[in-house]
XYZ file of C-alpha atoms in Angstrom:
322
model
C 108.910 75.176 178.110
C 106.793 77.519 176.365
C 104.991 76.159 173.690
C 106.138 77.406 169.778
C 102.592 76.124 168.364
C 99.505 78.100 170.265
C 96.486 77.791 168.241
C 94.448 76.889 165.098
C 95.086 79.393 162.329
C 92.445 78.572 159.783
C 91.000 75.472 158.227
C 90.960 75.751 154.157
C 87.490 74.217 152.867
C 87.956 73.158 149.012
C 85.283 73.157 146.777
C 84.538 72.910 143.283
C 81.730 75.930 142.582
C 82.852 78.607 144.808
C 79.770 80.441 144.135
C 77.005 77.474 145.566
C 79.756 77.131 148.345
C 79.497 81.172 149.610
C 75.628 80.250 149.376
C 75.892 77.380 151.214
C 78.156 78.809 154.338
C 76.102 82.521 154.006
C 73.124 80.189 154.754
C 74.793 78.299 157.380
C 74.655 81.145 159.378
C 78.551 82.105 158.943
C 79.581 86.283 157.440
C 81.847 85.753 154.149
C 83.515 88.285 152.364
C 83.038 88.290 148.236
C 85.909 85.864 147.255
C 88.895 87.560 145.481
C 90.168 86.423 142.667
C 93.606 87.212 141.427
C 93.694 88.539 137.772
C 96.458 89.532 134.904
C 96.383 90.576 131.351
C 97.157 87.381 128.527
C 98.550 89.972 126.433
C 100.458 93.811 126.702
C 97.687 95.948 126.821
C 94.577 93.499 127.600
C 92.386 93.225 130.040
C 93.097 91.405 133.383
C 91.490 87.747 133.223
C 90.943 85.744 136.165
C 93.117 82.278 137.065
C 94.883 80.689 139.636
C 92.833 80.491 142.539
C 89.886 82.523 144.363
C 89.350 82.291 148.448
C 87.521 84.068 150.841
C 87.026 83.832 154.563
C 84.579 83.451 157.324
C 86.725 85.547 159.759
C 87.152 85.247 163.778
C 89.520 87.125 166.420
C 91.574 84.504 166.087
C 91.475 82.280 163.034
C 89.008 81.650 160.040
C 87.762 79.359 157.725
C 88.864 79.392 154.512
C 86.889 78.861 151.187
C 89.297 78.436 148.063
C 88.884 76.802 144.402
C 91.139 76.377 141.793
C 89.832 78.904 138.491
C 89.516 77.270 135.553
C 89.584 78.336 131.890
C 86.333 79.623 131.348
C 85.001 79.516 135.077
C 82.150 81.995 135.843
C 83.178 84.391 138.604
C 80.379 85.641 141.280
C 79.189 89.336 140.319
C 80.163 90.802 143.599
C 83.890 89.230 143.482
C 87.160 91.272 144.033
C 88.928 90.687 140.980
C 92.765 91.820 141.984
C 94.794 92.995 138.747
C 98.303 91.778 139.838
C 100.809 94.436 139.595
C 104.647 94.102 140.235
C 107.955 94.542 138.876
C 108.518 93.191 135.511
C 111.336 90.772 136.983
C 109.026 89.622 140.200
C 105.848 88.543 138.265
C 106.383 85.798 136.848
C 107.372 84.485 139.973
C 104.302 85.679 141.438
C 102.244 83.710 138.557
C 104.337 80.863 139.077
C 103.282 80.737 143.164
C 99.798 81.075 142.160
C 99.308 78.445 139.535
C 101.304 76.424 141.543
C 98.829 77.220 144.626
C 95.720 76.594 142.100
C 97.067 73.053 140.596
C 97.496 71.637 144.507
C 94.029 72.705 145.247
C 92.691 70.906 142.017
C 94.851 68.144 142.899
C 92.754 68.316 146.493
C 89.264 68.581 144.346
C 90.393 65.050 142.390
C 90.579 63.354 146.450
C 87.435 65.109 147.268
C 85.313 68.564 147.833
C 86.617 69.312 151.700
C 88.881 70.248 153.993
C 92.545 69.855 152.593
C 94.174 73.102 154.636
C 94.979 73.110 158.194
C 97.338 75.777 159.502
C 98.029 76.500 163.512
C 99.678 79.734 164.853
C 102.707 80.419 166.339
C 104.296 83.252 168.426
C 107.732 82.844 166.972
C 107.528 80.768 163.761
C 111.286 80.853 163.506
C 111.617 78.528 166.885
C 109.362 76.254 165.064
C 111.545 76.299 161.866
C 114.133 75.323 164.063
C 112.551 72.776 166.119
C 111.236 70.971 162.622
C 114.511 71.183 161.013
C 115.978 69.403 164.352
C 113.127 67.057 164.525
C 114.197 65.846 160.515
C 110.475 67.033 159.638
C 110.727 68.826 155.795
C 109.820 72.197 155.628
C 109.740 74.471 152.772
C 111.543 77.162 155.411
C 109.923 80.748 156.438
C 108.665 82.596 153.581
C 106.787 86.138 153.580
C 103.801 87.592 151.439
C 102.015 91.232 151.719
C 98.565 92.574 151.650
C 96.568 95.406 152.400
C 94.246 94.575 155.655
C 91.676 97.567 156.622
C 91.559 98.401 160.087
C 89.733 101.003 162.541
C 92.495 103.250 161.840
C 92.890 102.622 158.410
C 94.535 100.557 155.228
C 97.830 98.764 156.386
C 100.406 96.261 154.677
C 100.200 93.170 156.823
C 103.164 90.974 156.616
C 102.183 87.270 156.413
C 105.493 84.513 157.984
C 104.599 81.224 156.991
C 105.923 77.861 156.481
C 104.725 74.372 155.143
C 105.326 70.751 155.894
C 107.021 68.760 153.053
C 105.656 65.023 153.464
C 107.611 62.186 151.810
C 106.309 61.412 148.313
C 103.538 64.787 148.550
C 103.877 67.047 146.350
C 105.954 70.028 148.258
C 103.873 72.098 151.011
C 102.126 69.238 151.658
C 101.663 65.921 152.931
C 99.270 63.253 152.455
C 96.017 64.760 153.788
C 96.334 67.930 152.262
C 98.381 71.199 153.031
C 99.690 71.663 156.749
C 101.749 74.488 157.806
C 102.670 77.429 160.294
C 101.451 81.172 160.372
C 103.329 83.598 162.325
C 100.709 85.687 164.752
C 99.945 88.816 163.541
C 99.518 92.113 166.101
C 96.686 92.735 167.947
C 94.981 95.488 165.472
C 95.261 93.345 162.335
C 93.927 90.342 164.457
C 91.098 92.459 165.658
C 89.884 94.087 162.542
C 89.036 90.289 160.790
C 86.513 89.537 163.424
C 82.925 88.968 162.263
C 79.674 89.077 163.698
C 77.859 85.809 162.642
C 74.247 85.168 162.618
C 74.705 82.034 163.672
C 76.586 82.984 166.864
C 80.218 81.468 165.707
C 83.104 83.395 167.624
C 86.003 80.950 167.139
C 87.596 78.050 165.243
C 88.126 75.511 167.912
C 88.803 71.978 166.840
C 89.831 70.620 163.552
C 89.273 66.255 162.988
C 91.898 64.125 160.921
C 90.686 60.380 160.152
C 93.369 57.934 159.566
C 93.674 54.382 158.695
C 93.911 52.105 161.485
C 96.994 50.802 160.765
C 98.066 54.333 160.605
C 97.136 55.858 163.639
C 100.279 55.668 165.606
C 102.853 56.917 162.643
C 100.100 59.770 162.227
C 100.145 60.554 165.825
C 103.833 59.831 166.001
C 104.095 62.736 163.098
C 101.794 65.092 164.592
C 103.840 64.971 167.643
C 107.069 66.114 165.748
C 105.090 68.858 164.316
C 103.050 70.408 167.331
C 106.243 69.643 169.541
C 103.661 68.072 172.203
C 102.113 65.687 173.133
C 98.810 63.581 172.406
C 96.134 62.444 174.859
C 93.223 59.750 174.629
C 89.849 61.598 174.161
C 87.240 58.846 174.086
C 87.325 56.912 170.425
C 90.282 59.355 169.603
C 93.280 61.001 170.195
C 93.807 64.839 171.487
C 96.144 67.060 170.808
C 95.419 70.072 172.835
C 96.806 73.790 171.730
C 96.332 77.196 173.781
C 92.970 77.850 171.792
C 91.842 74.701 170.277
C 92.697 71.228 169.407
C 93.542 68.922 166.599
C 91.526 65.657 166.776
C 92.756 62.514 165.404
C 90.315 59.677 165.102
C 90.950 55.786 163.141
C 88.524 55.322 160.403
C 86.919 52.194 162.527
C 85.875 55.047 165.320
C 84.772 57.608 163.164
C 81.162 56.144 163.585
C 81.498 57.202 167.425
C 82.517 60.122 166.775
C 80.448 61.666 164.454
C 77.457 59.006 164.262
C 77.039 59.084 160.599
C 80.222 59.761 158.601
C 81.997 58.501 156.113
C 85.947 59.558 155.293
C 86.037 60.083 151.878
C 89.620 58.668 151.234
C 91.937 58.295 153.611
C 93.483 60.241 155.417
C 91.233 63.164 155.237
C 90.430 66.253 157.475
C 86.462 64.703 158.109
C 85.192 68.225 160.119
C 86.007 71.051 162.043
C 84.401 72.822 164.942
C 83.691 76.189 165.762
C 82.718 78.047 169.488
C 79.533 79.604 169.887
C 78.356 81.335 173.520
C 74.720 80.037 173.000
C 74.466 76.687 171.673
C 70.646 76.732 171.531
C 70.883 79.540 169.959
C 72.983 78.164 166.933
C 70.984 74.532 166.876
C 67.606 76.754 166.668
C 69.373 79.057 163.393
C 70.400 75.642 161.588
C 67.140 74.413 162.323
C 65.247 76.862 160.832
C 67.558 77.320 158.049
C 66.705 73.467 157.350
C 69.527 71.649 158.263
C 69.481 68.694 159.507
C 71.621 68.072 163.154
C 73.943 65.191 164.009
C 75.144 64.592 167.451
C 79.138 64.326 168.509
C 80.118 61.803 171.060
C 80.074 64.708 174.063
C 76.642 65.571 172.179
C 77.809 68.697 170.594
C 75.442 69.915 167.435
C 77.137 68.779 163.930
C 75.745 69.536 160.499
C 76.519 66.312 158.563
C 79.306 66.779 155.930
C 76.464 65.745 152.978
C 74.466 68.764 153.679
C 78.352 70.896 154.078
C 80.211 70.193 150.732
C 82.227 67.351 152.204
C 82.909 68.407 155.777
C 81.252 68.236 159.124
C 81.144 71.625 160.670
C 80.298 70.979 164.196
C 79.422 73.688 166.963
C 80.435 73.548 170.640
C 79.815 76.278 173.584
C 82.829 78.262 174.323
């Protein structure tokens, strides 16, 4: 059977100042956009004032990683930001500002766990098979739900259509479940895909692994649950557990491995998305950028190069040939 779940989407990294955070990835070697940040008027006839929440991406063919913070009354807002004046019907926006402080209260709600991954999103060629097989499976879903944008391409501005869906955990708060927000993102056509590729100085052509730690007692209900959600199944890979996609894998590993894994770390609560891995072609050619840029290298268990979640505002970003 052809599998409904092919890849990683993106990985959403949560931090507090979103400003240190773009310096922090620009001099990791990684091509970010200035974050946007959605704005409205307090008043008829005011000026548009950021709030909700501000993201930006460090874009590959196939997936990105994500960089979002909640704003906060009186938050300072980097000088080359896109602030986005929302503009809709009179009888659609306050939905629209209800989605996006909603949006911005989970992602201080992530900040209060810890500064880190809390986002993890995989791809699917027909996200309406996978609402289906959820719903089947008894796993809560929030259903299939649409949003636009303007994307620029080689041939121009067009309005890309995002499907998505998230998974509802029991006693989360909804689109979510305990380690943070997980969900489904329909694949987009070729030319859209295309145009969000970066060139990245340090080499980085592909988001290829993302790492959950779990309790140990947990392990096999998380497994069990990431099972109903991928639809497939989970191998042993060394101190953890495998779950392998088209174009990348999800990693699960019990807090009492984590050690093996990535020599070094600490989960900051548990559970917790600990790191995530991007593909490079020339891995000596990434180590030697870090290097020189001053970080300091960790070694995987298969030896790949990490940079130690301390020196990456809470996660391990680890870098493997491709």
């Amino acid at each position: 059977m052809e599998r409904d779940i092919a890849r990683l989407h993106h990985v959403g990294h949560v931090v507090g100042d979103l400003s240190a955070a773009l310096e922090r990835y620009r001099r990791l070697g990684f091509m970010v956009a200035p974050p946007s940040y959605p704005a409205m008027a307090r008043g008829e006839g005011g000026e548009p004032e950021p709030f909700g929440a501000a993201n930006t991406h460090a874009d590959f063919a196939d997936g990105f990683l994500e960089l979002a913070t909640p704003v906060r009354e009186g938050a300072v807002v980097p000088p080359d930001a896109n602030v986005v004046p929302l503009t809709a019907p009179p009888e659609v926006l306050p939905v629209i500002v209800e989605r996006i402080a909603t949006t911005s209260a989970n992602l201080a709600a992530c900040l209060d766990r810890f500064e880190g991954l809390h986002i993890l999103m995989f791809s699917s060629p027909d996200i309406d098979a996978v609402a289906t097989r959820l719903t089947a499976s008894e796993v809560g879903h929030g259903g299939v739900n649409s949003v636009q944008r303007p994307v620029e391409t080689e041939t121009g501005t067009v309005v890309e259509t995002v499907r998505y869906l998230e998974i509802d955990g029991a006693g989360a708060r909804p689109g979510s479940v305990e380690e943070g927000r997980v969900g489904v993102v329909a694949d987009l056509d070729g030319e859209i895909q295309g145009s969000r590729s970066s060139e990245h100085p340090n080499g980085a052509i592909a988001l290829v692994e993302a790492v959950l730690c779990v309790a140990d007692d947990e392990l096999t209900t998380v497994v069990a649950r990431y099972e109903r959600y991928l639809g497939g199944p989970v191998r042993p890979d060394g101190p953890a557990w495998a779950f392998d996609l088209d174009a990348g894998r999800l990693t699960l590993v019990p807090a009492s491995r984590l050690e093996e894994l990535l020599p070094g770390e600490r989960p900051a609560v548990l559970p917790a998305m600990v790191a995530c891995a991007v593909g490079v072609r020339d891995l000596s050619a990434a180590e030697e950028f870090l290097r020189e840029k001053g970080f300091s290298l960790g070694r995987t268990a298969d030896g790949a190069p990490f940079v130690p979640a301390a020196e990456a505002l809470g996660a391990a970003i680890v870098f493997r040939r491709v």
